[in-house]
Short mmCIF file of C-alpha atoms and ligand atoms in Angstrom, two decimals:
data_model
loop_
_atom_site.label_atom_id
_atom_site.label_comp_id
_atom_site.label_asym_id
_atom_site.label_seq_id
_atom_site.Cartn_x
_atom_site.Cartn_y
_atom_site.Cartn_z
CA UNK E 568 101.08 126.22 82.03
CA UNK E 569 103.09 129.03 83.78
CA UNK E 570 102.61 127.59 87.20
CA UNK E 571 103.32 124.19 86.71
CA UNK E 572 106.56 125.00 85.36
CA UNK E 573 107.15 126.57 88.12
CA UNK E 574 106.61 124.03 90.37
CA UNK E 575 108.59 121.91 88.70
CA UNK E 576 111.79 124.07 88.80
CA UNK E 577 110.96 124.51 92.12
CA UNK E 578 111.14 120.73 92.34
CA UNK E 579 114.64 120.83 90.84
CA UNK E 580 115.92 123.37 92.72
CA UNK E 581 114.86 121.19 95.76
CA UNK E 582 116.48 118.15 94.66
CA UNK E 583 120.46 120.61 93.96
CA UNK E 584 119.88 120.08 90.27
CA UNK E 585 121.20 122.72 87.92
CA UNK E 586 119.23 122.92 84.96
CA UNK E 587 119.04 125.34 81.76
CA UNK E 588 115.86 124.26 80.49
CA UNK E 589 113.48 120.64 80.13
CA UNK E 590 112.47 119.30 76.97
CA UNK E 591 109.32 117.58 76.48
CA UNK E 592 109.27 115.28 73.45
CA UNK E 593 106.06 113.50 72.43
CA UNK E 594 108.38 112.00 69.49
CA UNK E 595 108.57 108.40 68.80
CA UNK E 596 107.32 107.96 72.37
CA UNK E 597 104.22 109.50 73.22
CA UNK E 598 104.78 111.19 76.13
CA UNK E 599 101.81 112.06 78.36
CA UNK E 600 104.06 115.13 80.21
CA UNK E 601 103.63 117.12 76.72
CA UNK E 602 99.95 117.91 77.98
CA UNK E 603 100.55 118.46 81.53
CA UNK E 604 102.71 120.52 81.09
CA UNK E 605 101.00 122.85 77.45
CA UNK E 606 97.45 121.81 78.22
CA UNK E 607 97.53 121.89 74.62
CA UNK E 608 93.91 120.09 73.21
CA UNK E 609 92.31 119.26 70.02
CA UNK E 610 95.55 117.40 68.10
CA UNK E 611 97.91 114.25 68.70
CA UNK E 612 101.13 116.16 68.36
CA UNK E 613 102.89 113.19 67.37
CA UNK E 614 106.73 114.40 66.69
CA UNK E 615 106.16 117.74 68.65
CA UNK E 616 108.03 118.47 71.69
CA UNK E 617 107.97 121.66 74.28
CA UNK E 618 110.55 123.65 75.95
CA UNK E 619 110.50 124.75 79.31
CA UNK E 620 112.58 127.37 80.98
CA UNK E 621 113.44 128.15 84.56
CA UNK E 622 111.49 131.71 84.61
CA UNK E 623 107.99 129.19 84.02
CA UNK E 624 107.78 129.85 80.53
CA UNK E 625 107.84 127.86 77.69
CA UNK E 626 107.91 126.41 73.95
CA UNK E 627 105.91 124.34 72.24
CA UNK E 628 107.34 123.56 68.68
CA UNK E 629 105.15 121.20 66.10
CA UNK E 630 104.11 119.99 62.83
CA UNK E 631 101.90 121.55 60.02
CA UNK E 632 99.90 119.30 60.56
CA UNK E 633 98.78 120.49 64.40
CA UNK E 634 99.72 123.98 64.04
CA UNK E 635 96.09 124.76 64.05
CA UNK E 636 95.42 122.61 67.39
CA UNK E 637 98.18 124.41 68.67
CA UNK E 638 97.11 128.04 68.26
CA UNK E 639 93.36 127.31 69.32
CA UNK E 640 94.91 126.18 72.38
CA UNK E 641 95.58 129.39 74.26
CA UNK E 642 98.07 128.02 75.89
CA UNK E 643 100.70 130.64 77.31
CA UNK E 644 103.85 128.90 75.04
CA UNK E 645 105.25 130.18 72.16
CA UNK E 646 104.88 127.90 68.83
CA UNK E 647 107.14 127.12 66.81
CA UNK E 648 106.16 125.17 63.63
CA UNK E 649 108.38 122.61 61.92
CA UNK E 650 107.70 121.55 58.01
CA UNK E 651 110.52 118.28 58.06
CA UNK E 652 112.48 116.74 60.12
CA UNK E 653 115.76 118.67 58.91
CA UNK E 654 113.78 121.51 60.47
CA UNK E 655 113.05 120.06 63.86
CA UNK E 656 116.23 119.35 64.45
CA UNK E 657 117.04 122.38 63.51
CA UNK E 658 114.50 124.46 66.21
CA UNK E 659 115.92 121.92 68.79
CA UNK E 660 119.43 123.33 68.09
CA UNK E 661 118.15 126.75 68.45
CA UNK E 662 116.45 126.68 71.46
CA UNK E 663 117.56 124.66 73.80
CA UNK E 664 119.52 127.29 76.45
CA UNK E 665 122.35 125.73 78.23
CA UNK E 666 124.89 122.65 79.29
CA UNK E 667 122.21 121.23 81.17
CA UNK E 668 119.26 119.58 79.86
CA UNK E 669 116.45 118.10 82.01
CA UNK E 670 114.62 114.98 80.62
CA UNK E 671 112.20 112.14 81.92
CA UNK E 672 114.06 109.28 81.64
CA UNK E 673 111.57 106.85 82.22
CA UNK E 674 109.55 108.78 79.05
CA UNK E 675 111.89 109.32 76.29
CA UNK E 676 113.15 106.29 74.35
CA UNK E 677 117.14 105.46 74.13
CA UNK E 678 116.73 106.06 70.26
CA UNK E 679 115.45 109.44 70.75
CA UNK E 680 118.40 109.99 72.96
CA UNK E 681 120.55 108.80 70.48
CA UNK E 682 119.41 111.14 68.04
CA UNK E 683 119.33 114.19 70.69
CA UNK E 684 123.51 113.53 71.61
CA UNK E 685 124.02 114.15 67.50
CA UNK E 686 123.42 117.54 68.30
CA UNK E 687 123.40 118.59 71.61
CA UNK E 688 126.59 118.04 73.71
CA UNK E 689 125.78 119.05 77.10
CA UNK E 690 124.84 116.84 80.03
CA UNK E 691 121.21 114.79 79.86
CA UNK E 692 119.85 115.17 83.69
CA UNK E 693 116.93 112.77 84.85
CA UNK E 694 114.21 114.85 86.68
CA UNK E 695 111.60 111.68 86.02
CA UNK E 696 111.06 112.11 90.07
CA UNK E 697 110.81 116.07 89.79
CA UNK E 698 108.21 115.72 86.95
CA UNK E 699 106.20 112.43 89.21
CA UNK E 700 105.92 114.87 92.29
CA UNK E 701 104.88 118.07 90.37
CA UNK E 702 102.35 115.83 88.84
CA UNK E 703 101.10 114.17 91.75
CA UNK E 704 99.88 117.42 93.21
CA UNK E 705 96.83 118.75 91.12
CA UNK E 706 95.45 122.08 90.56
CA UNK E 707 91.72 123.26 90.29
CA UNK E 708 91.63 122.57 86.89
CA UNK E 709 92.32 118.76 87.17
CA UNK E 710 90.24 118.08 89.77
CA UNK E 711 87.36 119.41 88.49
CA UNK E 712 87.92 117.00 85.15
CA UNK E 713 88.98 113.95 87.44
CA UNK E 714 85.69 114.61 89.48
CA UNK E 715 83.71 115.25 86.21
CA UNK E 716 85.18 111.52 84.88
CA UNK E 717 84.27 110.19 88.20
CA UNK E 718 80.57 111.68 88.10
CA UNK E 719 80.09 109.75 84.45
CA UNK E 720 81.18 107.00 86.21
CA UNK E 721 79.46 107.13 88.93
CA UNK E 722 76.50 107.67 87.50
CA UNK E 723 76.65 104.41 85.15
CA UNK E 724 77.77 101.98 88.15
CA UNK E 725 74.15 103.11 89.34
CA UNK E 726 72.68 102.03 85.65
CA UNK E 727 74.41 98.55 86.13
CA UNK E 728 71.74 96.48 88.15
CA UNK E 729 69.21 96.89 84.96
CA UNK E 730 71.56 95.43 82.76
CA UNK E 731 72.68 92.11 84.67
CA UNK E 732 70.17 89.72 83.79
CA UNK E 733 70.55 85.48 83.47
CA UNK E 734 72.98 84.02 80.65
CA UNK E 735 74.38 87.96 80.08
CA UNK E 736 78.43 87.34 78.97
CA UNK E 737 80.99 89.25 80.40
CA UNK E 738 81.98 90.51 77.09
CA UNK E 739 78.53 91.15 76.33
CA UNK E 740 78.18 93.40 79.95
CA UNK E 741 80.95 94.97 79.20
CA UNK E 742 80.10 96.82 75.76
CA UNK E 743 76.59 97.76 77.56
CA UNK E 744 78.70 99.68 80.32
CA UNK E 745 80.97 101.09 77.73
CA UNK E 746 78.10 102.38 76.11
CA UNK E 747 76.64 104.16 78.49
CA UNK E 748 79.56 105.84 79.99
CA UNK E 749 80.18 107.28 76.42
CA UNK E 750 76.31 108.45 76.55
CA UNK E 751 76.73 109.94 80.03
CA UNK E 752 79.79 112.10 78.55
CA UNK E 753 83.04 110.27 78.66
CA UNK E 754 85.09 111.35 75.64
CA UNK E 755 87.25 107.57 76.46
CA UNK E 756 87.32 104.38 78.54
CA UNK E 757 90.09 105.44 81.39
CA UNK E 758 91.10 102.22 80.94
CA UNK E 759 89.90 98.56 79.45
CA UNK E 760 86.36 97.00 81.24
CA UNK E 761 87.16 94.55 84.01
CA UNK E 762 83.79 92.50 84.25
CA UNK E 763 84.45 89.38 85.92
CA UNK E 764 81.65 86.81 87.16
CA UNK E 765 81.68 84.25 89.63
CA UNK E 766 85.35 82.47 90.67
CA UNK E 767 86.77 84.90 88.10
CA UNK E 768 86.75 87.80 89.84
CA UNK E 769 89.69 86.08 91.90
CA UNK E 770 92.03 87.57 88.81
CA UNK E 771 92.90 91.47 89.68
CA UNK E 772 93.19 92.41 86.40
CA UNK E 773 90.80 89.88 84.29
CA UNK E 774 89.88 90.09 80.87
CA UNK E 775 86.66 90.21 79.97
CA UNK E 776 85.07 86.80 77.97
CA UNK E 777 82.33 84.96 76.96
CA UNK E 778 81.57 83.52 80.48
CA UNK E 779 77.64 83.96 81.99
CA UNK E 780 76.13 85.07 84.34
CA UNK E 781 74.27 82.80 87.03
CA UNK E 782 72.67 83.31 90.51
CA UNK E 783 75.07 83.60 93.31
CA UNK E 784 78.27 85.13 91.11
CA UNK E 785 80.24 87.77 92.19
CA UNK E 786 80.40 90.68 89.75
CA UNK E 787 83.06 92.67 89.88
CA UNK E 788 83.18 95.41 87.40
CA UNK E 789 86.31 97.68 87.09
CA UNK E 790 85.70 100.79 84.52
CA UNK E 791 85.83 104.43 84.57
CA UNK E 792 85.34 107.20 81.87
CA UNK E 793 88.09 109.73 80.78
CA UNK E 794 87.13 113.50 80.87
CA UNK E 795 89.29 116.56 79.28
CA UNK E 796 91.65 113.76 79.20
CA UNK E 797 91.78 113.26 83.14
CA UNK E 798 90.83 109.42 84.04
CA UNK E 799 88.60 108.25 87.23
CA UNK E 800 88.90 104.91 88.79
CA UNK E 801 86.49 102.97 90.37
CA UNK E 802 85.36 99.49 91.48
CA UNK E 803 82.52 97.86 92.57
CA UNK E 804 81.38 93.90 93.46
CA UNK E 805 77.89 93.19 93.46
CA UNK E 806 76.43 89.96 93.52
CA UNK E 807 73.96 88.01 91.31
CA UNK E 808 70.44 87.24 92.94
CA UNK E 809 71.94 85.61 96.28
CA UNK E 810 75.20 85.74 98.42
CA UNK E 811 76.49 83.22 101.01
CA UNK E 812 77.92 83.55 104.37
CA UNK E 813 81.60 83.19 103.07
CA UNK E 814 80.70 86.00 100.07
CA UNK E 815 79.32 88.40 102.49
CA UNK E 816 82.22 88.25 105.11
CA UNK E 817 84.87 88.79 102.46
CA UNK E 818 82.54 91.62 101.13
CA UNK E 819 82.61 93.02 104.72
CA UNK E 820 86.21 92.86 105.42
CA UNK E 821 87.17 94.29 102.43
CA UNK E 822 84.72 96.76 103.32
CA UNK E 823 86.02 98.02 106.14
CA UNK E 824 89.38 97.77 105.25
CA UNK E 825 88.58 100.31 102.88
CA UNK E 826 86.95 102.74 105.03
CA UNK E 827 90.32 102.09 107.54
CA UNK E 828 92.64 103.48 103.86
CA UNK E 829 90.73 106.02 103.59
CA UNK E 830 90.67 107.42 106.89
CA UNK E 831 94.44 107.22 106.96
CA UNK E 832 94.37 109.08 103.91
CA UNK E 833 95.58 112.29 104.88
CA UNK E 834 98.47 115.36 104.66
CA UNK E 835 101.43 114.02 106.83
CA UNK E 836 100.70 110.68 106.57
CA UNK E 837 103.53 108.12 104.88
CA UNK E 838 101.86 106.36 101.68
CA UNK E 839 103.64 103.06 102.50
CA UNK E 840 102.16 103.46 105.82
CA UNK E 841 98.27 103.46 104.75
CA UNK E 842 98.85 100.42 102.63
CA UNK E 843 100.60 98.43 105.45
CA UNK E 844 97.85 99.32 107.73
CA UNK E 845 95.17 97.95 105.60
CA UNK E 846 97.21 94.46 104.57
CA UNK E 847 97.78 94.31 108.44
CA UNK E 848 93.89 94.44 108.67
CA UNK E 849 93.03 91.99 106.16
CA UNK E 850 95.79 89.66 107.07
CA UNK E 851 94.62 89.44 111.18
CA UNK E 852 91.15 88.00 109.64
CA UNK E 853 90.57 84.64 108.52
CA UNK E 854 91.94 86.15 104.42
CA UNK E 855 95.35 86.28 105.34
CA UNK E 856 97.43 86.79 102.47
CA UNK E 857 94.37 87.19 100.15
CA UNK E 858 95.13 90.87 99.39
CA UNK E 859 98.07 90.55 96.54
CA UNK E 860 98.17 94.09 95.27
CA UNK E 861 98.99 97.51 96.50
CA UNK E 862 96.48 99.68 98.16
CA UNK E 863 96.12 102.51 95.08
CA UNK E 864 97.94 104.33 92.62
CA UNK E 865 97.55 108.13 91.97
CA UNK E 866 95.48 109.61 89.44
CA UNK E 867 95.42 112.11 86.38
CA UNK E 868 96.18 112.09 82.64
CA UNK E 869 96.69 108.29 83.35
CA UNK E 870 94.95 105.99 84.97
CA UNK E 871 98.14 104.76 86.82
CA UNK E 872 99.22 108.60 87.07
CA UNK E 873 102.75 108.95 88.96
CA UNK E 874 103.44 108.08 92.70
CA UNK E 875 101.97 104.69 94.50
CA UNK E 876 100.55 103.65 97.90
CA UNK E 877 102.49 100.58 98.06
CA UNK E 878 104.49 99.48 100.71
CA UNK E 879 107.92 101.24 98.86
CA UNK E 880 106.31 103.96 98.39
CA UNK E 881 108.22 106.52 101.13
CA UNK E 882 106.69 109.94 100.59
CA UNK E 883 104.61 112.30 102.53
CA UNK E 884 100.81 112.47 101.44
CA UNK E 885 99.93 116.63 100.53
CA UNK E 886 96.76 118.08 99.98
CA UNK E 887 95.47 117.98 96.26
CA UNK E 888 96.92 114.44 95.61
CA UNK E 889 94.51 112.10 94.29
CA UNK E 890 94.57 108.48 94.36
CA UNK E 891 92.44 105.55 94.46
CA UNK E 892 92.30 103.41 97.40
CA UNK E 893 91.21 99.95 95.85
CA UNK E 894 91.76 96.57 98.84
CA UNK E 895 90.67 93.73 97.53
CA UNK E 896 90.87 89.93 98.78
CA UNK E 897 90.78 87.14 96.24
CA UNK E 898 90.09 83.62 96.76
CA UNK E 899 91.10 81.09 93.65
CA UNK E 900 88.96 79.04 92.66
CA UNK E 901 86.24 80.88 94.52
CA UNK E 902 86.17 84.18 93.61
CA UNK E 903 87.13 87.98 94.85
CA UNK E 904 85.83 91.11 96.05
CA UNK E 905 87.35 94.71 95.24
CA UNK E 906 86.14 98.37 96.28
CA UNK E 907 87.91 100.52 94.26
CA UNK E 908 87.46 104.83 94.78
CA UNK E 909 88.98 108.02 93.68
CA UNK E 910 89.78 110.03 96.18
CA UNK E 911 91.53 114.25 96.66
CA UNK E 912 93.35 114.38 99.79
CA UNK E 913 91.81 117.53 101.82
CA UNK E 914 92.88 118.84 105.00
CA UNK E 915 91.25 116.68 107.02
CA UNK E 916 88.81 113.85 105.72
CA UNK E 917 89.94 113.14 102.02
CA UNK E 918 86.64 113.76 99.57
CA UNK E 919 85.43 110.86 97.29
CA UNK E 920 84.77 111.48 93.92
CA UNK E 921 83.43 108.54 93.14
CA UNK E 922 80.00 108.38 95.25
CA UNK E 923 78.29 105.38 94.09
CA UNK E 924 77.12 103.24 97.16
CA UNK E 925 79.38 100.62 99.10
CA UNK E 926 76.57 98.94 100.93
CA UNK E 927 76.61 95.12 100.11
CA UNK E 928 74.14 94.71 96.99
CA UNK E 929 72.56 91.29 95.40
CA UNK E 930 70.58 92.57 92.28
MN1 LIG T 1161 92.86 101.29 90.16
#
């Protein structure tokens, strides 16, 4: 991918780095980077690894085993194909150009590294934050299979209200949504099912369990479908038969402080700045202190994809990020409500991806 090696070198070259070319290594550590930056498809490509160059073009050297992935991939890299290890290390010899070699720290394990300084002598530079912002920033091509994962998804949050039904478990909810997101044309879960009833949606990240369902629970269901490898993101809180006064006002705050993220969503803006606006909101109403996470994460090949809207995170929203913008206020004991969307940062309004409706619903 010609123009996102670019980009990244254009990162570097931002950042006063000198670097002779980046190596990619999906060895003993599977590192995601290996597809953004091939787009290879169809194989593992455990134990392969790319090389990329400063003129945007690049290597991709692997097994046997995935040389026929590889080739069907039409990738614009050159492959290389290894039979043994002996042979791997030597192609790494071979190719890598220079003193300077660019690596994601935060992706390649300190054995690898070990390994790599038996041969190679030069300097190891860390462009993990080069690599995070040429990431964040997404082309056509990912948007349209982040928007695709978040139409799947969409589309079973709307089949959810005929499955709740009295004594249903949470584990048993759980394989019917994963189900049907697979039969509306997710290749993956994104990530695993959060279906949590009643006081146990007060836990962000619950697992699923045998609990049931009974009139007046919350539901909050967390899931989203993966699509050409991109993942969505999404959350929704209904509630079972009835809702009280208390249920409905947390509903409503968290409500609008979603609507108030994703207005501030937009190019120019500081990230840390959206999330502090929205825990300002919540924390002036009666839930103060009730929101315990950050406001979203971006959004790609993972489902926590690189870059934050936390309040550390100090960068300057672009057009073409995507993130989710996901308040939530919990209550122990009680229970919690989350909205949870994936949203591309446009010039002016930021478009949601994930359309399903927000308006308070007891099914
Ligand atoms: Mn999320």
């Amino acid at each position: 991918m010609r123009n996102r090696i670019e980009r990244l070198f254009e990162y570097i070259a931002k950042e006063k780095k000198n670097i002779d070319c980046v190596l990619v290594s999906r060895s003993t550590f599977p590192d995601i980077n290996f597809f953004y930056f091939s787009d290879a498809s169809g194989g593992l490509f455990d134990g392969s690894f790319l090389l990329l160059y400063p003129d945007g073009s690049s290597k991709l050297f692997t097994s046997t085993m995935e040389q026929e992935a590889a080739e069907k991939s039409k990738g614009d890299f050159e492959i290389y194909v290894f039979s043994s290890r002996d042979e791997r290390i030597k192609l790494l010899e071979e190719h890598i150009k220079g003193n300077n070699l660019g690596l994601s720290f935060s992706s390649i394990t300190y054995f690898e590294v070990e390994k790599l300084k038996e041969t190679y002598k030069g300097n190891l530079v860390d462009i993990t934050k080069e690599i995070n912002f040429t990431r964040a920033i997404k082309d056509r091509k990912e948007i349209e299979n982040i928007k695709k994962a978040s139409e799947i998804t969409s589309k079973t949050f709307g089949e959810v209200p005929d499955m709740l039904s009295d004594g249903l478990t949470e584990k048993e909810l759980s394989f019917k949504i994963e189900f049907q997101l697979r039969k509306n044309g997710a290749e993956a879960l994104s990530y695993d099912t959060i279906a949590a009833f009643g006081a146990n949606s007060s836990l962000p990240h619950y697992e699923s369990s045998d609990c049931t369902l009974k009139n007046g629970d919350f539901v909050l269901l967390d899931f989203a479908g993966r699509y050409n490898k991109y993942c969505s993101d999404m959350t929704r809180t209904f509630f079972y038969r009835k809702a009280n006064q208390e249920q409905k006002k947390i509903y409503e705050t968290v409500l609008e402080a979603q609507m108030l993220g994703i207005d501030e969503l937009k190019p120019g803006a500081i990230a840390k700045d959206i999330h502090n606006s929205v825990s300002k909101y919540i924390d002036d109403t009666e839930f103060k202190g009730r929101f315990i996470h950050s406001l979203g994460h971006g959004i790609g090949l993972e489902t926590h994809d690189t870059l934050g809207l936390s309040p550390i995170s100090d960068y300057m929203i672009e057009e073409n990020m995507v993130f989710t913008i996901e308040p939530g206020i919990y209550i122990p004991e009680f229970g919690g409500v989350r909205i949870e969307d994936t949203l591309v940062v446009k010039k002016g309004k930021p478009e949601i991806l994930t359309t399903f409706t927000k308006d308070l619903l007891i099914i």
